[in-house]
Amino acid sequence: MRVFSGIQPSGEMHLGNYLGAVSNWVGMQHEDAVFCVVDLHAMSMPYDAAELADRTVRTAALLIAAGLDPDRCTLFVQSHLPEHCELSWILQCTATMGELNRMTQFKDKGRGQESVSTALFTYPVLQAADILLYDTDQVPVGDDQRQHIELTRDVAQRFNGRYGDTLVVPEHVIPPTGARIMDLQNPQAKMSKSADTSAGCVLLLDDARTVTKKIKSAVTDSGREVEHDLEAKPGISNLLSILSGVTGRPIADLAAEYHTSGYGTFKSAVADAVVEHLAPIQSRYAELVGDPAQLRALLAHGADKARAVARPVLARVKTAAGLLAG
Ligand code: ATP
Ligand code: LTN
């Protein structure tokens, strides 16, 4: 069962990325699990070239600190394998303008920008290439990626219909809780590093004081009871998801325990649990970034492992699509 997922090195990792995706990757590690820092995707929005390489290494370090073990899975950097771009081109010949136009991420991220790169539009095709290049069965992602995985399936099925059974059609794996962590200041919007203010977004590397301040200032809902009700209590429900994510306890148990404790006490408990969960990740991260040469060596080894899977798949696709063998 091959597992593949990716994360952009486009900013600091936040609790949404961690609870919606990365913490699940940690539990899905085995020799056929492949995780990728998608630096090429991060170039589709305006970015600082002087910082990208450093962010890429730091993102990999944080993934390892969060529990990915490069000996138990494959961890590598997307741009180290040109095969991703090669397959992306071939798939662009199968994907249609109409289906890319329907992607909501493209519309959201492009909104308000003076000019939008072609890459932001074709972004989901590169993502499909990432996934299909590894004969992936399962893609663990947050809820916001549902549409991109559907597109990947459609493109794979169309390719297979045209050129014969060539690509494995993957399934998404969306966690039951944590799939959609919301902004603490605006529980109608997903927690995102690109939000207008950082107050509603807890970063994995925020210090204990900052985490506590952000969680204690989270907007809550009317009433006093701690209950899971996405419609009536989106703020409290979000905090319950976060507490469940970091403690591993079911939301129902937590809601019962804090039902009458009052919002203040509940928020303090959430803040303490998050701080406690992040502390060991932060100290492992500090050790890892102290040795960038070692991280680069780990990533080079990861790229070798990834290449061994990707090359034969790409060769199979090129033959199926009618390209002349070199
Ligand atoms: P952002 O919106 O913060 O810029 P992103 O979704 O654009 O993040 P990535 O950093 O590549 O980009 O996301 C990595 C993973 O984190 C994906 O699987 C995505 O579904 C998941 N994810 C991102 N935000 C959330 C969230 N608020 N709740 C749950 N999962 C999330
Ligand atoms: N688009 C994703 C990041 C991403 C990804 C992937 C996720 C790029 N390639 C392949 C899963 C599989 C995002 O923005 N979160």
Coordinates of C-alpha atoms and ligand atoms in Angstrom, one line a residue:
M1 CA 0.0 0.0 0.0
R2 CA 1.9 3.1 -1.2
V3 CA 1.2 6.4 0.7
F4 CA 2.2 9.8 -0.7
S5 CA 1.8 13.3 0.6
G6 CA 3.4 16.7 0.3
I7 CA 3.7 20.0 2.1
Q8 CA 4.8 23.4 0.8
P9 CA 7.8 25.1 2.4
S10 CA 6.0 28.4 2.0
G11 CA 5.9 29.5 5.6
E12 CA 6.0 28.3 9.1
M13 CA 4.0 25.1 9.7
H14 CA 0.9 25.6 11.8
L15 CA -1.4 23.4 13.9
G16 CA -3.8 23.0 10.9
N17 CA -1.0 21.5 8.8
Y18 CA 0.1 19.4 11.7
L19 CA -3.3 18.0 12.9
G20 CA -4.8 17.8 9.4
A21 CA -1.8 16.1 7.7
V22 CA 1.6 15.7 9.3
S23 CA 0.5 14.0 12.5
N24 CA -1.3 11.4 10.4
W25 CA 1.7 10.8 8.2
V26 CA 3.7 9.9 11.4
G27 CA 1.3 7.0 12.0
M28 CA 1.4 5.9 8.4
Q29 CA 5.1 5.4 8.1
H30 CA 6.5 2.2 6.5
E31 CA 8.8 1.5 3.7
D32 CA 6.3 2.4 1.0
A33 CA 5.4 5.7 2.5
V34 CA 6.7 8.8 0.6
F35 CA 6.6 12.4 1.9
C36 CA 7.7 15.3 -0.1
V37 CA 8.6 19.0 0.6
V38 CA 6.9 20.5 -2.5
D39 CA 9.2 23.5 -3.2
L40 CA 8.1 23.8 -6.8
H41 CA 4.6 24.3 -5.7
A42 CA 5.8 27.1 -3.4
M43 CA 7.0 29.0 -6.4
S44 CA 3.5 29.4 -7.8
M45 CA 2.8 32.4 -5.5
P46 CA 5.1 35.4 -5.1
Y47 CA 8.1 34.2 -2.9
D48 CA 11.5 35.2 -1.8
A49 CA 14.2 33.3 -3.8
A50 CA 16.8 34.1 -1.2
E51 CA 14.8 32.2 1.5
L52 CA 13.3 29.3 -0.4
A53 CA 16.2 26.8 0.0
D54 CA 16.5 27.6 3.8
R55 CA 12.7 27.2 4.2
T56 CA 12.9 23.9 2.4
V57 CA 15.5 22.5 4.8
R58 CA 13.7 23.9 7.8
T59 CA 10.4 22.3 6.7
A60 CA 12.1 18.9 6.3
A61 CA 13.7 19.4 9.8
L62 CA 10.3 20.2 11.3
L63 CA 8.7 17.1 9.7
I64 CA 11.5 14.9 11.2
A65 CA 11.0 16.7 14.6
A66 CA 7.3 16.0 14.4
G67 CA 8.0 12.3 14.0
L68 CA 8.9 11.4 10.4
D69 CA 11.8 9.0 10.5
P70 CA 13.8 9.1 7.2
D71 CA 14.9 5.5 7.9
R72 CA 11.3 4.3 8.1
C73 CA 9.9 6.3 5.2
T74 CA 11.1 8.3 2.2
L75 CA 11.4 12.0 2.8
F76 CA 12.7 14.1 -0.1
V77 CA 12.5 17.5 -1.9
Q78 CA 10.3 17.7 -5.0
S79 CA 12.8 19.7 -7.2
H80 CA 15.5 17.1 -6.6
L81 CA 13.5 14.8 -9.0
P82 CA 12.9 16.4 -12.5
E83 CA 10.6 13.5 -13.1
H84 CA 7.8 15.4 -11.3
C85 CA 7.9 18.2 -14.0
E86 CA 8.2 15.7 -16.8
L87 CA 5.1 13.8 -15.7
S88 CA 3.3 17.1 -15.0
W89 CA 3.7 18.1 -18.7
I90 CA 2.4 14.8 -19.9
L91 CA -0.6 15.1 -17.6
Q92 CA -1.3 18.7 -18.8
C93 CA -2.0 17.1 -22.1
T94 CA -4.8 15.1 -20.5
A95 CA -6.2 17.7 -18.0
T96 CA -8.5 20.3 -19.3
M97 CA -8.8 24.1 -18.9
G98 CA -12.4 23.6 -17.7
E99 CA -11.5 21.3 -14.8
L100 CA -8.6 23.5 -13.7
N101 CA -10.9 26.5 -13.8
R102 CA -13.2 24.9 -11.3
M103 CA -10.4 24.5 -8.6
T104 CA -11.3 26.7 -5.7
Q105 CA -7.7 27.0 -4.4
F106 CA -6.7 28.7 -7.7
K107 CA -9.6 31.1 -7.3
D108 CA -8.9 31.8 -3.6
K109 CA -5.2 32.3 -4.0
G110 CA -5.5 34.3 -7.2
R111 CA -8.1 36.7 -5.8
G112 CA -6.9 40.2 -5.4
Q113 CA -3.5 39.6 -7.0
E114 CA -2.4 41.9 -9.7
S115 CA -1.1 39.1 -11.9
V116 CA -1.4 35.4 -11.4
S117 CA 1.2 32.9 -12.5
T118 CA 0.4 30.2 -15.0
A119 CA 1.8 27.8 -12.4
L120 CA -0.9 28.7 -9.9
F121 CA -3.4 27.6 -12.5
T122 CA -1.6 24.3 -13.4
Y123 CA -0.6 23.7 -9.7
P124 CA -3.1 20.8 -9.4
V125 CA -1.6 19.0 -12.4
L126 CA 1.9 19.1 -10.8
Q127 CA 0.2 17.8 -7.6
A128 CA -1.4 15.0 -9.7
A129 CA 2.1 14.2 -11.1
D130 CA 3.6 14.1 -7.5
I131 CA 1.0 11.5 -6.6
L132 CA 0.8 9.4 -9.7
L133 CA 4.6 9.1 -10.1
Y134 CA 4.7 6.8 -7.2
D135 CA 1.8 4.4 -8.0
T136 CA 0.2 5.9 -4.9
D137 CA -2.8 4.1 -3.3
Q138 CA -3.5 6.6 -0.4
V139 CA -3.0 10.3 -0.1
P140 CA -3.3 11.6 3.5
V141 CA -4.3 15.3 3.4
G142 CA -6.5 17.8 5.1
D143 CA -10.1 18.4 3.9
D144 CA -9.0 21.4 1.7
Q145 CA -7.2 19.1 -0.7
R146 CA -10.3 17.0 -1.5
Q147 CA -10.8 18.7 -4.8
H148 CA -7.2 18.2 -5.9
I149 CA -7.3 14.5 -5.2
E150 CA -10.5 14.2 -7.1
L151 CA -8.9 15.9 -10.1
T152 CA -5.9 13.5 -9.8
R153 CA -8.3 10.6 -9.9
D154 CA -10.1 12.0 -12.9
V155 CA -6.9 12.7 -14.8
A156 CA -5.5 9.2 -14.1
Q157 CA -8.7 7.6 -15.2
R158 CA -8.8 9.6 -18.4
F159 CA -5.2 8.8 -19.1
N160 CA -5.9 5.1 -18.6
G161 CA -9.0 5.2 -20.8
R162 CA -6.9 6.8 -23.6
Y163 CA -3.7 4.9 -23.4
G164 CA -4.5 1.7 -21.5
D165 CA -4.2 0.8 -17.9
T166 CA -1.0 2.7 -16.8
L167 CA -1.7 4.8 -13.7
V168 CA -2.8 3.7 -10.2
V169 CA -5.9 5.7 -9.2
P170 CA -5.4 6.9 -5.6
E171 CA -7.8 7.5 -2.7
H172 CA -7.6 10.4 -0.3
V173 CA -7.3 9.7 3.4
I174 CA -8.9 12.5 5.5
P175 CA -8.7 12.2 9.3
P176 CA -11.9 12.1 11.2
T177 CA -10.9 14.9 13.5
G178 CA -8.4 17.7 12.7
A179 CA -9.1 17.6 8.9
R180 CA -10.2 21.2 9.1
I181 CA -8.7 23.3 11.9
M182 CA -10.1 26.8 11.8
D183 CA -8.6 30.2 12.4
L184 CA -8.8 31.0 16.1
Q185 CA -10.0 34.6 15.4
N186 CA -12.3 33.6 12.6
P187 CA -13.7 30.1 13.0
Q188 CA -15.4 30.3 9.6
A189 CA -12.0 30.3 7.8
K190 CA -9.4 27.5 7.8
M191 CA -6.3 28.1 9.8
S192 CA -3.8 29.3 7.3
K193 CA -0.4 31.0 7.3
S194 CA -1.6 33.3 4.6
A195 CA -4.4 34.8 6.8
D196 CA -4.5 38.6 7.3
T197 CA -3.3 38.4 10.9
S198 CA -1.2 35.7 12.7
A199 CA -3.3 35.9 15.9
G200 CA -5.6 33.1 14.8
C201 CA -2.8 30.7 13.6
V202 CA -0.7 28.7 16.1
L203 CA 2.7 27.9 14.6
L204 CA 4.5 24.8 15.6
L205 CA 7.5 26.9 16.6
D206 CA 5.6 29.5 18.6
D207 CA 6.9 29.8 22.1
A208 CA 4.7 28.8 25.1
R209 CA 3.7 32.4 25.9
T210 CA 2.6 33.0 22.3
V211 CA 0.7 29.8 22.0
T212 CA -1.1 30.5 25.3
K213 CA -1.9 34.0 24.3
K214 CA -3.3 33.0 20.9
I215 CA -5.5 30.2 22.4
K216 CA -6.7 32.3 25.3
S217 CA -7.7 35.1 22.9
A218 CA -9.6 32.7 20.6
V219 CA -13.1 33.9 19.8
T220 CA -15.7 31.8 21.5
D221 CA -19.4 31.5 21.1
S222 CA -22.4 32.6 23.0
G223 CA -23.6 30.5 25.9
R224 CA -21.3 28.9 28.5
E225 CA -21.3 25.2 27.9
V226 CA -18.4 23.4 26.2
E227 CA -20.1 21.5 23.4
H228 CA -19.2 20.2 20.0
D229 CA -21.7 21.9 17.7
L230 CA -20.2 23.2 14.4
E231 CA -23.2 25.4 13.6
A232 CA -23.9 27.0 17.0
K233 CA -20.4 26.8 18.5
P234 CA -17.8 26.9 15.8
G235 CA -15.1 28.5 18.0
I236 CA -15.5 26.0 20.9
S237 CA -15.8 23.1 18.5
N238 CA -12.5 24.1 16.9
L239 CA -10.8 24.2 20.3
L240 CA -12.2 20.7 21.0
S241 CA -10.8 19.4 17.7
I242 CA -7.4 20.9 18.6
L243 CA -7.5 19.4 22.1
S244 CA -8.5 16.0 20.7
G245 CA -5.7 16.2 18.1
V246 CA -2.9 16.9 20.7
T247 CA -4.2 14.5 23.4
G248 CA -5.5 11.7 21.2
R249 CA -8.7 11.7 23.3
P250 CA -12.1 11.5 21.6
I251 CA -14.0 14.8 21.3
A252 CA -17.1 13.4 23.1
D253 CA -15.0 12.6 26.2
L254 CA -13.4 16.0 26.2
A255 CA -16.8 17.7 25.8
A256 CA -18.2 15.7 28.7
E257 CA -15.2 16.5 30.9
Y258 CA -15.2 20.3 30.3
H259 CA -19.0 20.7 29.7
T260 CA -19.6 22.9 32.7
S261 CA -16.0 24.1 33.4
G262 CA -16.6 27.5 31.7
Y263 CA -14.8 28.8 28.6
G264 CA -11.8 30.3 30.5
T265 CA -10.8 27.1 32.3
F266 CA -11.4 25.1 29.0
K267 CA -9.2 27.5 27.0
S268 CA -6.4 27.2 29.6
A269 CA -6.5 23.4 29.4
V270 CA -6.3 23.6 25.6
A271 CA -3.3 26.0 25.8
D272 CA -1.5 23.8 28.3
A273 CA -2.1 20.6 26.2
V274 CA -0.8 22.3 23.0
V275 CA 2.3 23.7 24.7
E276 CA 3.0 20.3 26.2
H277 CA 2.6 18.6 22.9
L278 CA 4.8 21.0 21.0
A279 CA 7.7 21.2 23.5
P280 CA 9.5 18.0 22.5
I281 CA 8.9 18.8 18.8
Q282 CA 10.5 22.2 19.3
S283 CA 13.5 20.8 21.1
R284 CA 14.1 18.1 18.5
Y285 CA 13.8 20.8 15.8
A286 CA 16.4 23.0 17.5
E287 CA 18.9 20.1 17.5
L288 CA 18.2 19.2 13.8
V289 CA 18.6 22.7 12.4
G290 CA 22.0 22.9 14.2
D291 CA 23.3 20.4 11.7
P292 CA 22.3 21.4 8.2
A293 CA 24.9 19.2 6.5
Q294 CA 23.3 16.1 8.1
L295 CA 19.8 17.3 6.9
R296 CA 21.1 17.7 3.4
A297 CA 22.6 14.2 3.4
L298 CA 19.3 12.8 4.7
L299 CA 17.4 14.6 1.9
A300 CA 19.9 13.4 -0.8
H301 CA 19.4 9.8 0.4
G302 CA 15.6 10.3 0.4
A303 CA 15.8 11.6 -3.2
D304 CA 17.7 8.4 -4.2
K305 CA 15.0 6.3 -2.7
A306 CA 12.2 8.3 -4.4
R307 CA 14.0 8.1 -7.8
A308 CA 14.1 4.3 -7.6
V309 CA 10.3 4.3 -7.5
A310 CA 9.6 7.2 -9.8
R311 CA 11.8 6.4 -12.8
P312 CA 10.2 3.1 -13.8
V313 CA 6.7 4.6 -13.4
L314 CA 7.6 7.6 -15.6
A315 CA 9.1 5.2 -18.3
R316 CA 5.9 3.2 -18.3
V317 CA 3.8 6.4 -18.8
K318 CA 6.1 7.7 -21.6
T319 CA 5.8 4.4 -23.5
A320 CA 2.0 4.3 -23.0
A321 CA 1.7 7.9 -24.2
G322 CA 3.6 7.1 -27.4
L323 CA 6.9 8.8 -26.8
L324 CA 10.0 7.4 -28.5
A325 CA 12.3 5.6 -26.1
G326 CA 15.7 7.4 -25.7
Ligands
ATP1 P1 -1.9 27.3 4.1 O1 -3.4 27.5 3.8 O2 -1.6 27.5 5.5 O3 -1.1 28.2 3.2 P2 -1.8 25.1 2.4 O4 -3.0 24.2 2.5 O5 -1.8 26.0 1.3 O6 -1.5 25.8 3.8 P3 0.4 23.1 2.8 O7 1.3 23.8 3.7 O8 1.1 22.5 1.6 O9 -0.5 24.2 2.1 O10 -0.5 22.1 3.4 C1 -0.1 20.9 3.9 C2 -1.2 20.0 4.4 O11 -1.8 20.7 5.5 C3 -2.3 19.7 3.4 O12 -2.5 18.3 3.5 C4 -3.5 20.5 3.9 O13 -4.7 19.8 3.6 C5 -3.2 20.6 5.3 N1 -3.9 21.7 5.9 C6 -3.6 23.0 5.7 N2 -4.4 23.9 6.4 C7 -5.1 23.0 7.2 C8 -6.1 23.3 8.2 N3 -6.5 24.5 8.6 N4 -6.7 22.2 8.8 C9 -6.4 21.0 8.5 N5 -5.5 20.7 7.5 C10 -4.8 21.7 6.9
LTN2 N1 -1.4 21.1 -2.7 C1 -1.0 20.6 -1.4 C2 0.5 20.3 -1.3 C3 0.8 19.1 -2.2 C4 0.4 17.8 -2.0 C5 1.0 17.1 -3.1 C6 -0.4 17.1 -1.1 C7 1.5 19.2 -3.3 N2 1.7 18.0 -3.9 C8 0.8 15.7 -3.3 C9 -0.6 15.7 -1.3 C10 0.0 15.0 -2.4 C11 -1.4 21.8 -0.5 O1 -1.4 22.9 -0.8 N3 -1.6 21.5 0.7

